[in-house]
CSV table of C-alpha atoms and ligand atoms in Angstrom, one decimal:
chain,number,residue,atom,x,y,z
A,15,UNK,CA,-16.1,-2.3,14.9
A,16,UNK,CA,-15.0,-5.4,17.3
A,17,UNK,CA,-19.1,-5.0,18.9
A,18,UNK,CA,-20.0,-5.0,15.5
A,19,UNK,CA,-18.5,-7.9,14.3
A,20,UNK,CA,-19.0,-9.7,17.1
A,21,UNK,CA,-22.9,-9.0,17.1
A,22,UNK,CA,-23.1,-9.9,13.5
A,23,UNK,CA,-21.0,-13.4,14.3
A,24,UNK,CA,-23.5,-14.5,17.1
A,25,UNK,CA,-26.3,-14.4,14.7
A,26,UNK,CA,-24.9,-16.3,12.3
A,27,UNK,CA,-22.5,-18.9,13.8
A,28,UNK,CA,-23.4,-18.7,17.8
A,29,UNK,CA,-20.9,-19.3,19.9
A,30,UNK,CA,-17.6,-17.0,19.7
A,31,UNK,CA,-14.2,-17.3,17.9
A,32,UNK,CA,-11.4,-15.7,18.3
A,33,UNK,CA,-10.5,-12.1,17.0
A,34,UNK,CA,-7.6,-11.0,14.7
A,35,UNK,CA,-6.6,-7.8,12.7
A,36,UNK,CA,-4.0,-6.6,10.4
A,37,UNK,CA,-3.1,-3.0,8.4
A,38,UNK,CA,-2.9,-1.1,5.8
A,39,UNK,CA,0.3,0.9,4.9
A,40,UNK,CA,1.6,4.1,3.7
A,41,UNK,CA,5.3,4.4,2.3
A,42,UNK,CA,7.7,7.2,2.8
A,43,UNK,CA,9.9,6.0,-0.3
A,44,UNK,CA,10.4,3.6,-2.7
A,45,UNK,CA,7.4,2.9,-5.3
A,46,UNK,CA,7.5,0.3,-7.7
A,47,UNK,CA,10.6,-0.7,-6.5
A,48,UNK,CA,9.7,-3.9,-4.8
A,49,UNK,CA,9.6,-6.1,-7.9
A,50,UNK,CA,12.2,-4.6,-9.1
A,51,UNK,CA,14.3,-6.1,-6.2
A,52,UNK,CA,15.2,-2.3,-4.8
A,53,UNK,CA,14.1,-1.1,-1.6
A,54,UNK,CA,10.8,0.3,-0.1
A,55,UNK,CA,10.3,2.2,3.3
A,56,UNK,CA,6.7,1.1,4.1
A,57,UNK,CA,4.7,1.2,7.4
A,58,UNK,CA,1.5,-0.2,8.8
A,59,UNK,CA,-1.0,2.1,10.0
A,60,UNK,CA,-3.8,2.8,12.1
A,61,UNK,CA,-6.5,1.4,9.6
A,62,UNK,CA,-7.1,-2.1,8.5
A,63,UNK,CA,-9.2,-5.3,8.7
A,64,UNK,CA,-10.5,-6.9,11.9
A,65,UNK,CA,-11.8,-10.7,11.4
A,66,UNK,CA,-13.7,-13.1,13.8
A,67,UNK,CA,-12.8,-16.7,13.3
A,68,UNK,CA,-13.9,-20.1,14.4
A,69,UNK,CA,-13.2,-23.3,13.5
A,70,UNK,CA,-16.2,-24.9,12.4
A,71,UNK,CA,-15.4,-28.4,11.9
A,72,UNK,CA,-16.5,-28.9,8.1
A,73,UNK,CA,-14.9,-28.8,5.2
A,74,UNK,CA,-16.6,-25.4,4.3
A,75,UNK,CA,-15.3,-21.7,4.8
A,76,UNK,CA,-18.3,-19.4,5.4
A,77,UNK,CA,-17.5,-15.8,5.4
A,78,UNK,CA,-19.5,-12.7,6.1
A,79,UNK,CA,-18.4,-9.2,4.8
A,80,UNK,CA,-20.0,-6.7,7.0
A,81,UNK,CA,-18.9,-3.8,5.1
A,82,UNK,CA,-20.9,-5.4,1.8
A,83,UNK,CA,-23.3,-7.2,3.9
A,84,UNK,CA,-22.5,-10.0,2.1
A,85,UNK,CA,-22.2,-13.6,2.6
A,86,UNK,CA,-20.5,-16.0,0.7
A,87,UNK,CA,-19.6,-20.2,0.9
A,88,UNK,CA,-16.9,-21.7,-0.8
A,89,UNK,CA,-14.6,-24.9,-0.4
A,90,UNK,CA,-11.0,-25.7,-0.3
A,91,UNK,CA,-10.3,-27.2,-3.7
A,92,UNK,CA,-9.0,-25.0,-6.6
A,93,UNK,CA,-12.4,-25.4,-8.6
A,94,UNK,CA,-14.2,-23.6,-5.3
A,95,UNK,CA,-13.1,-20.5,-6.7
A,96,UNK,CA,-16.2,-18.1,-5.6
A,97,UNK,CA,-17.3,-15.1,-8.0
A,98,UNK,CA,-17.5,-12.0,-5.6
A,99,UNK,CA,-14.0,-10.2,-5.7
A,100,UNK,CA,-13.5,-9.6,-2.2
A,101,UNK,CA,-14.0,-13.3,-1.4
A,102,UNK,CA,-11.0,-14.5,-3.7
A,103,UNK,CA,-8.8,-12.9,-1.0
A,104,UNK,CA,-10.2,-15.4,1.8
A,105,UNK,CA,-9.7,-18.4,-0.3
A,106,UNK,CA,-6.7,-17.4,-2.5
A,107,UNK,CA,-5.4,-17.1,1.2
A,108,UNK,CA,-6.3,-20.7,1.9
A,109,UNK,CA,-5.2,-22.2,-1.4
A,110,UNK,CA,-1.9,-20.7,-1.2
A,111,UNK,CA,-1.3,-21.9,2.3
A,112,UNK,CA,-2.7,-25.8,1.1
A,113,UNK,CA,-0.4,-25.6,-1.8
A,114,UNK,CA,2.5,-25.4,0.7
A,115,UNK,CA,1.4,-28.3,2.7
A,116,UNK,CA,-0.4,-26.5,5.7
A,117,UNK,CA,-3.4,-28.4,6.9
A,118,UNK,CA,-6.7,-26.1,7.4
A,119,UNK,CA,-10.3,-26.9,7.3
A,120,UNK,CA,-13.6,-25.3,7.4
A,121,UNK,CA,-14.2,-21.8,9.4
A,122,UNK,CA,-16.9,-19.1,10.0
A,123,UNK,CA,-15.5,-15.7,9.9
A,124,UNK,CA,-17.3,-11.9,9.9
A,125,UNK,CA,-14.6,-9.2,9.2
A,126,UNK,CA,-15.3,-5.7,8.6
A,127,UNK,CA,-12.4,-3.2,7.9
A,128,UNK,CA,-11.8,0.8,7.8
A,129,UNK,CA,-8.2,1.1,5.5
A,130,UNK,CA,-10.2,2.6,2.4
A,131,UNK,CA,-10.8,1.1,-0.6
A,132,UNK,CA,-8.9,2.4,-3.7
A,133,UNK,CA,-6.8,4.5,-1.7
A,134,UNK,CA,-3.4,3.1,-2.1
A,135,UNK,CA,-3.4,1.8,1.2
A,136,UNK,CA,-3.5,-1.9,0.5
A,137,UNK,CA,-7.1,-2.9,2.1
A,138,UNK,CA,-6.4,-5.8,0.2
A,139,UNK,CA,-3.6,-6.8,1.8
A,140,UNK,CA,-4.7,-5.9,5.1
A,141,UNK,CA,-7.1,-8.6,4.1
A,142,UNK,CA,-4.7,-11.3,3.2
A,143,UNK,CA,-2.8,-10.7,6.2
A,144,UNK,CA,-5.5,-11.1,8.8
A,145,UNK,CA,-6.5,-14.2,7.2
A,146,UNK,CA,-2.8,-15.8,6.9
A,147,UNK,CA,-1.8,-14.8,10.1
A,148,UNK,CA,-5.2,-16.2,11.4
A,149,UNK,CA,-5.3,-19.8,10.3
A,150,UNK,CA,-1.5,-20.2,11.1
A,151,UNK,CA,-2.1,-19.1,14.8
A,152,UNK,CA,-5.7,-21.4,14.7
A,153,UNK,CA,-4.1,-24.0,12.9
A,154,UNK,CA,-1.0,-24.1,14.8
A,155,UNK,CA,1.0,-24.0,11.5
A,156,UNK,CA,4.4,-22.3,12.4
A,157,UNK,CA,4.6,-20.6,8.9
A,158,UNK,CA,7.6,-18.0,9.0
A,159,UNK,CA,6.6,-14.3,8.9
A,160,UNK,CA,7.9,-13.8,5.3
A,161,UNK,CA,6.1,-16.6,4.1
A,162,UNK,CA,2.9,-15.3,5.3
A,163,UNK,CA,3.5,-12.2,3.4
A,164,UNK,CA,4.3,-14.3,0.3
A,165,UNK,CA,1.2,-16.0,0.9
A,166,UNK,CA,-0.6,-12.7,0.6
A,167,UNK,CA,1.3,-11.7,-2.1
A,168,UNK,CA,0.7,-15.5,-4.3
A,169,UNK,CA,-2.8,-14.6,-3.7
A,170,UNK,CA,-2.6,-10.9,-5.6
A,171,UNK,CA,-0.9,-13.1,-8.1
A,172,UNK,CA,-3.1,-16.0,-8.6
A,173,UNK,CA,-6.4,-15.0,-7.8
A,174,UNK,CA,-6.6,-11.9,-8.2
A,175,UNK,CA,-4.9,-10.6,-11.9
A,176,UNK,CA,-1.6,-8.2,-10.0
A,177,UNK,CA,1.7,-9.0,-10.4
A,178,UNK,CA,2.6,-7.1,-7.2
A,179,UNK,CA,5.9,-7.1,-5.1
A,180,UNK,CA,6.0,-7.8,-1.7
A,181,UNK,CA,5.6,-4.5,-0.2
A,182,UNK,CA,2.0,-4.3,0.9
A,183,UNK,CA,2.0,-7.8,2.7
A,184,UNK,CA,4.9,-7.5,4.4
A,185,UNK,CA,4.1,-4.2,5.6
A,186,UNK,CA,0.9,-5.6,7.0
A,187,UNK,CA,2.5,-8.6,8.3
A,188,UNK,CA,5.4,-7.0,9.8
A,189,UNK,CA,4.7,-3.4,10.8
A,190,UNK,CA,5.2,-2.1,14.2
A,191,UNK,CA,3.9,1.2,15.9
A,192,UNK,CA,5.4,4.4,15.8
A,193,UNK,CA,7.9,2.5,13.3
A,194,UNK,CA,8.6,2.5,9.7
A,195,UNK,CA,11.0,-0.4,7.7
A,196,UNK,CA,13.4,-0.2,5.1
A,197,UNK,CA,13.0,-3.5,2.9
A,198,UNK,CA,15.7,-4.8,0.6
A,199,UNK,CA,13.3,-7.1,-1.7
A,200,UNK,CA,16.4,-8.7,-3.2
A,201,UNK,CA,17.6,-9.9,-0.2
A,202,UNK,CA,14.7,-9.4,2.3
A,203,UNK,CA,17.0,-7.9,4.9
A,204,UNK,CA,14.5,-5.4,6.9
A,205,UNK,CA,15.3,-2.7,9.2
A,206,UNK,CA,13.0,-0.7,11.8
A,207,UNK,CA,13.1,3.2,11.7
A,208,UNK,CA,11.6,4.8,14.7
A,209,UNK,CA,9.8,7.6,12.5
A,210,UNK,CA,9.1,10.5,14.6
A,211,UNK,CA,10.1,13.6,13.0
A,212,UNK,CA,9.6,16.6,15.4
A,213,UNK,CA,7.7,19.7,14.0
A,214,UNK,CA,6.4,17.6,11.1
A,215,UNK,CA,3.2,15.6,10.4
A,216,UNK,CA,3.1,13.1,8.0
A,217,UNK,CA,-0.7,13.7,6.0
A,218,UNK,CA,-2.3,11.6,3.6
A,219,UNK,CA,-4.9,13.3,1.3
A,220,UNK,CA,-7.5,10.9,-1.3
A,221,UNK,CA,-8.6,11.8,-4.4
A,222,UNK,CA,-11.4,9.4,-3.9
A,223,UNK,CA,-10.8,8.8,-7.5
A,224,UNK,CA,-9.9,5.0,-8.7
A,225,UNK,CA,-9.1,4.3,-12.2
A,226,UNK,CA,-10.7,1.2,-14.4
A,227,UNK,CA,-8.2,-1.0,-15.7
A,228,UNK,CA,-5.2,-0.4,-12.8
A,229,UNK,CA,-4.2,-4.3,-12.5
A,230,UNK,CA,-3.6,-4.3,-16.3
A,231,UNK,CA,-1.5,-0.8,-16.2
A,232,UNK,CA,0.4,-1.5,-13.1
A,233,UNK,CA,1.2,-5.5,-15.0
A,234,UNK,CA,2.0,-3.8,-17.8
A,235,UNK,CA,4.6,-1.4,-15.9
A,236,UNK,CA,6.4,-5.0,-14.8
A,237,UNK,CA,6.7,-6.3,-17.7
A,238,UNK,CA,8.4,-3.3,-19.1
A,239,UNK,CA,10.9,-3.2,-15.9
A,240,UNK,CA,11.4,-7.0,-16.6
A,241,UNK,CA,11.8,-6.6,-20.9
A,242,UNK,CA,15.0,-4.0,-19.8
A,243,UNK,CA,16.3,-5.6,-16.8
A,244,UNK,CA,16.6,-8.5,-19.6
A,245,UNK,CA,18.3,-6.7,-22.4
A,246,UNK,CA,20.9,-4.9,-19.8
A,247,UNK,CA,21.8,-8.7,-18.7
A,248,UNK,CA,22.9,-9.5,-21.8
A,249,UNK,CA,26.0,-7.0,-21.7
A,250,UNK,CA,26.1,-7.5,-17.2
A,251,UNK,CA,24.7,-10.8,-16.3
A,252,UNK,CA,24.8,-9.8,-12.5
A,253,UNK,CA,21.8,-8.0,-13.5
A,254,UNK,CA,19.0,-9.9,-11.6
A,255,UNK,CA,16.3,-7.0,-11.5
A,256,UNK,CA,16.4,-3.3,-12.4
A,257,UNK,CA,17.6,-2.8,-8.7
A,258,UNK,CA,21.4,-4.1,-10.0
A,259,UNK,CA,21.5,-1.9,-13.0
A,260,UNK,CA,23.4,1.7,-13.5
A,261,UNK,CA,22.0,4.6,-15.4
A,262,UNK,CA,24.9,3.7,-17.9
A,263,UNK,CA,24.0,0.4,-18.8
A,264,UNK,CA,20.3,1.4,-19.3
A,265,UNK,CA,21.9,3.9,-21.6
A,266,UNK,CA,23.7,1.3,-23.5
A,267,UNK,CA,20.6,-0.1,-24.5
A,268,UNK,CA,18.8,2.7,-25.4
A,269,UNK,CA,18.3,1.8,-29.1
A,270,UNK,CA,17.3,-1.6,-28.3
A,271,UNK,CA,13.9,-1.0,-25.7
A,272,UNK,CA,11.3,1.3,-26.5
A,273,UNK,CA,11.6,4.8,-25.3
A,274,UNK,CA,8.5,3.6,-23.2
A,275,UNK,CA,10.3,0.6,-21.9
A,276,UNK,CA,13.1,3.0,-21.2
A,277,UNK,CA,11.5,5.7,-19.4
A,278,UNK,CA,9.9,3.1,-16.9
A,279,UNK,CA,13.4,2.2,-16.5
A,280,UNK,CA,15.0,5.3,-16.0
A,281,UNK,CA,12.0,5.8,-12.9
A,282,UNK,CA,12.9,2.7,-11.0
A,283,UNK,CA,16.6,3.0,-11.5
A,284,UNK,CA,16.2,6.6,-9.6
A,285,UNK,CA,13.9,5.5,-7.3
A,286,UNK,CA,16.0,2.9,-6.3
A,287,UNK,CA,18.6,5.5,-5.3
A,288,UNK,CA,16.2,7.7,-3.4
A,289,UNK,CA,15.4,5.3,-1.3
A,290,UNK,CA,19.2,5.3,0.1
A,291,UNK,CA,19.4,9.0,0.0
A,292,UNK,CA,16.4,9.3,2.3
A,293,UNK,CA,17.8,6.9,4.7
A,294,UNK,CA,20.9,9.0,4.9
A,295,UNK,CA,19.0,12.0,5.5
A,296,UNK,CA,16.8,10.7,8.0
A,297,UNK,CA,19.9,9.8,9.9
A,298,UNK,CA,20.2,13.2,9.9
A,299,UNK,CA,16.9,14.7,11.1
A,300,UNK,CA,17.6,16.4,7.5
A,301,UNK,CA,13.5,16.4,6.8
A,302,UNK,CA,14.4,18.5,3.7
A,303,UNK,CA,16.2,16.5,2.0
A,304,UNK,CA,13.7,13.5,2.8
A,305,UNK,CA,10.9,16.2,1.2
A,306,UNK,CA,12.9,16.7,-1.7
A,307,UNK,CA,13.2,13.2,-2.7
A,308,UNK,CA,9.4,13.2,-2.6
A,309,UNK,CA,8.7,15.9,-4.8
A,310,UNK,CA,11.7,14.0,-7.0
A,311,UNK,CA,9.2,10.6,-6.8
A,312,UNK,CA,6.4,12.5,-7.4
A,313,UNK,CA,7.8,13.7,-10.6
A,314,UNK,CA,9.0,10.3,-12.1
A,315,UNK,CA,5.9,8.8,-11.3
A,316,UNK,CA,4.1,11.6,-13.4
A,317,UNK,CA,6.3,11.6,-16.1
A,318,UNK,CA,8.2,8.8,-16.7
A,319,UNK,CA,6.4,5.6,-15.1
A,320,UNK,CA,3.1,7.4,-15.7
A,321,UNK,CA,1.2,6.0,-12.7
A,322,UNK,CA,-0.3,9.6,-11.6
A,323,UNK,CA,-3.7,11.3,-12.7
A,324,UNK,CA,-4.5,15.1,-13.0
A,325,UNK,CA,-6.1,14.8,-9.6
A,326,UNK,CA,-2.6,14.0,-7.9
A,327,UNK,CA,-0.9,16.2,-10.0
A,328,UNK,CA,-2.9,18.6,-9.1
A,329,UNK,CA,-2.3,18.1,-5.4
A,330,UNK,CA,1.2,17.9,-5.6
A,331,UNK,CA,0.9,21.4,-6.8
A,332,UNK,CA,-1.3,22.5,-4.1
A,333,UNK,CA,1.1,21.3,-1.8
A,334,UNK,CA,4.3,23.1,-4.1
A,335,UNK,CA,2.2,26.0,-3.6
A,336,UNK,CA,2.4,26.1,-0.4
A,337,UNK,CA,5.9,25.2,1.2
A,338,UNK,CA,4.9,21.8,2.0
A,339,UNK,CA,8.5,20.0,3.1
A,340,UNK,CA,7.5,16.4,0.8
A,341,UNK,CA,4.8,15.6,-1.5
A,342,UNK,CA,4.0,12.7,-4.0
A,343,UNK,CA,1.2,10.1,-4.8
A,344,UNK,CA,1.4,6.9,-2.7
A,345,UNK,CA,1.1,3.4,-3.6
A,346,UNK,CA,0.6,1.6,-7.2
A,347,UNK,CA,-1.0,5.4,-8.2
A,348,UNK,CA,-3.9,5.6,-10.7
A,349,UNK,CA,-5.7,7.1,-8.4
A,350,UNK,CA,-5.5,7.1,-4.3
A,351,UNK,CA,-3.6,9.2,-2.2
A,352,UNK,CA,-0.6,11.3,-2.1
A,353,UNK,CA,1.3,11.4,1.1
A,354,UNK,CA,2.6,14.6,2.5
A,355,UNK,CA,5.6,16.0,5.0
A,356,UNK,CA,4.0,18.8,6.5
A,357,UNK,CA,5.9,21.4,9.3
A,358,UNK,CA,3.4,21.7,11.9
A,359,UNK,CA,2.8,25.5,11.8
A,360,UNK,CA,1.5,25.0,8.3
A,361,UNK,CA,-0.9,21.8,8.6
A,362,UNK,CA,-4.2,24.0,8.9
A,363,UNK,CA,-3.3,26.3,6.2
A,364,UNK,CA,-2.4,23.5,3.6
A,365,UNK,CA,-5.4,21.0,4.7
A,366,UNK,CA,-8.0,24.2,4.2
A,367,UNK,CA,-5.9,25.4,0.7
A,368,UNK,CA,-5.7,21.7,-0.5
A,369,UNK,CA,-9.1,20.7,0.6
A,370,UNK,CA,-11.0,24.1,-1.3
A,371,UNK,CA,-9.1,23.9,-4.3
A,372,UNK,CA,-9.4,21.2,-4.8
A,373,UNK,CA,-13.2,20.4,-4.3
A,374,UNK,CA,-13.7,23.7,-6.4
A,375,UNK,CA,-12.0,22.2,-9.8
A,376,UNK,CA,-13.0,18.5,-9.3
A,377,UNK,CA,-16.8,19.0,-7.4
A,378,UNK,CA,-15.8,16.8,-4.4
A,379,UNK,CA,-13.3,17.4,-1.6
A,380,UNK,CA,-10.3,14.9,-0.9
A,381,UNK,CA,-10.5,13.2,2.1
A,382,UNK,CA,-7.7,13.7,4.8
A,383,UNK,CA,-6.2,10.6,7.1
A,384,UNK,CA,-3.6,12.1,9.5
A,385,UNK,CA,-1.2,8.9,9.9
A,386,UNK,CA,-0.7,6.9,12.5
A,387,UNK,CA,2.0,4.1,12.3
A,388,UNK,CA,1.0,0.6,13.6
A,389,UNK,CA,1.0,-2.4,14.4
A,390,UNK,CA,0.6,-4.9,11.4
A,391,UNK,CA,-0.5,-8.5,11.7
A,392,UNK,CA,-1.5,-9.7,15.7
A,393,UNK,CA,-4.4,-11.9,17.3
A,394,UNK,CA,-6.8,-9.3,19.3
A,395,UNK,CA,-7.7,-10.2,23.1
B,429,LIG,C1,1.1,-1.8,-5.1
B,429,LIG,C2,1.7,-3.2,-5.0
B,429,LIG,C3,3.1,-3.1,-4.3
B,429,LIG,C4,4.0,-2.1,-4.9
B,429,LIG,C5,3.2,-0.7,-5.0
B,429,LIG,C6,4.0,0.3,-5.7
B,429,LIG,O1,0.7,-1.4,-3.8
B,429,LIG,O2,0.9,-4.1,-4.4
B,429,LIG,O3,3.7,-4.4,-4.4
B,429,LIG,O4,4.5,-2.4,-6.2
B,429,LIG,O5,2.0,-0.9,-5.7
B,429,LIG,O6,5.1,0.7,-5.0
C-alpha cells in the first residue's frame, strides 16, 4: 500500500511528504454505551488508513483517494465544504482543529486504506484519526490525545449527519498492539488489557450487507437514550446519562416513555453492566463468562435496541449452533460484522459451517478477518 501511495503522490505533487496511519477497531463489549457515558472495551486493529502528507505552502488542501481514484480541492473556510462524502472527513478534520485555534494551511495528501467499508469497523474514523494526528505532528500543534479523538468525533457530528460517542476515535487514536481498553466515557479514565486469551481466537465475520438510512436509525437510538435519561432525572438528578441510572428507576417511569424509548433503555442499562462483568471475568481467564455476555449483547441488540438484521441474526445462530464460546454483531449494527470467541480446536469447523450456510440462504459468503490488535494513531518511518 505505502509503494502505492507513494507512487501515486510523486505524480501528482513531486517531491515526498511524510507518511502517517491510523486503525480501525473491533470491541469486545460495550455497544452503544459510549454516549450514554457507560463503558466500552474497544481495540485498534491491524487494518486502517495510511496517508502521505506535505505541506504545500497555499491555502489549499488537495487530496487524492486512491481507493476511489478520486481527487478532490477544497479550502479552509466553513463555506469550502466539498460534495464527495469521503472528503468531508479531511476537511471536517481541519475545521474542527481551526475552530479550536490550531493554525494549519494548505497540504497535498494521497491516502489509501484496507479497514472495510460498512463493516463496523470505523474506516471512518481511521480516517479522522490519521488526518488529526497528522497535522498536529506537521503543524507542531501539541493537541492532547483526547482532543484529537474529539476532533474525530466533532467531525462525525458536524459534517457528516452521526451523533456518535467517542469510541471509534479514541480507539483509533489510542490503541496499542496486542492490547484492548476499557473506557469510562463519563469520566474518560482508560485502562490497557493485555488481551491474549490462550486456546481462543477472536474472529470477525461480514455480512457485506450495509443498510440505507443507518445515520438516521443509529441518531434516532440517541435521542431515545437521551428522552429517558431525561425523564429518570426528574425523580434522581444525579442522573447525567443512562450510564447513572438503575433498572428501578427506568421502571419508575415506565408509563411516562414509550415502550420503544423504554426498551432502548433497558439495552443500554444492561449493557452498561456487562461491560463490568466481562472485566471481572477476564481477570479471571473465565473466557466463558466473557462469551456469555456476548451472546447476552447480541440479544439486546436484536431485540430491544434493534440495531441487528436477519443476516447477523442468522450468524449468531450459526455460531449457537456450533459451541462457539462468544458471539454478537459489532459496532453501530445495521449491517457489518459480528465478532466471535472461538476455542481453537473449533475455528475450521465454524469458519467452513458459517461460511456455507450462510452463502447458501443469502447467495454470497461473509467475509472472515482474523483479528489482530494494533497500534492506533503513529507517524510511519
Ligand atoms: C458507532 C459509533 C460509536 C458507537 C458504536 C456503537 O461505531 O461511531 O460511537 O456508538 O457505533 O457502540
Amino acid at each position: 500500500m505505502k509503494t502505492k501511495i507513494a507512487d501515486k503522490f510523486r505524480t501528482l505533487f513531486g517531491e515526498a511528504g511524510d507518511f502517517f496511519a491510523s486503525a480501525g477497531r473491533i470491541n469486545l463489549i460495550g455497544e452503544h454505551t459510549d454516549y450514554n457515558g457507560g463503558f466500552v472495551f474497544p481495540g485498534a486493529v491491524d487494518k486502517g488508513i495510511m496517508a502521505e502528507i506535505k505541506l504545500n505552502g497555499m491555502d489549499k488542501v488537495r487530496v487524492f483517494a486512491l481507493d476511489m481514484d478520486e481527487y478532490v480541492e477544497f479550502g479552509l473556510r466553513e463555506e469550502d465544504i466539498p460534495a464527495q462524502s469521503w472528503a468531508r472527513y479531511v476537511f471536517g478534520v481541519c475545521r474542527e482543529i481551526i475552530k479550536r485555534g490550531g493554525k494549519i494551511s494548505g497540504f497535498d495528501s494521497v491516502f489509501a486504506g484496507d479497514v472495510p467499508l460498512g463493516a463496523g469497523m470505523s474506516s471512518s474514523a481511521a480516517l479522522e484519526s490519521t488526518f488529526a494526528f497528522a497535522l498536529d505532528n506537521l503543524f507542531g500543534l501539541g493537541i492532547d490525545k483526547f482532543e484529537l479523538a474529539r476532533i474525530g468525533q466533532s467531525t462525525e457530528h458536524n459534517y457528516c449527519g452521526v451523533n456518535c460517542g467517542i469510541m471509534d476515535q479514541f480507539a483509533s487514536i489510542f490503541g496499542k498492539a496486542g492490547n484492548l481498553m476499557r473506557l469510562d466515557c463519563k469520566t474518560m479514565e482508560y485502562r490497557y488489557y493485555p488481551f491474549h486469551p490462550q486456546g481462543y481466537k477472536l474472529v470477525l465475520l461480514d455480512s457485506v450487507v450495509k443498510h440505507e438510512l443507518a445515520s438516521s436509525a443509529y441518531n434516532r437510538r440517541r435521542e431515545s437514550c437521551e428522552t429517558v435519561a431525561k425523564a429518570i432525572r426528574k425523580n434522581h438528578p444525579e442522573v447525567e446519562f443512562l450510564r447513572d441510572a438503575r433498572m428501578e428507576w427506568l421502571e419508575e417511569v415506565r408509563d411516562v416513555v414509550s415502550a420503544e424509548d423504554y426498551m432502548r433503555a433497558e439495552y443500554v442499562i444492561e449493557e452498561v453492566r456487562r461491560v463490568l462483568d466481562v472485566c471481572d471475568a477476564l481477570e479471571k481467564d473465565d473466557y466463558e463468562t466473557v462469551g456469555q455476555k456476548m451472546y447476552e449483547t447480541h440479544y439486546g441488540m436484536s431485540k430491544l435496541y434493534e440495531v441487528s438484521c436477519e443476516e447477523l441474526d442468522f450468524l449468531n445462530d450459526v455460531a449457537k449452533e456450533c459451541g462457539v464460546t462468544g458471539s454478537r454483531v459489532m459496532g453501530g449494527g445495521f449491517g457489518g460484522c459480528t465478532i466471535n470467541l472461538v476455542k481453537d480446536g473449533l475455528y475450521d469447523q465454524f469458519i467452513a459451517k458459517a461460511t456455507a450456510s450462510f452463502a447458501e440462504k443469502f447467495g454470497h459468503a461473509p467475509k472472515v478477518y482474523d483479528v489482530v490488535i494494533s497500534d492506533g494513531a503513529r507517524r510511519l518511518e
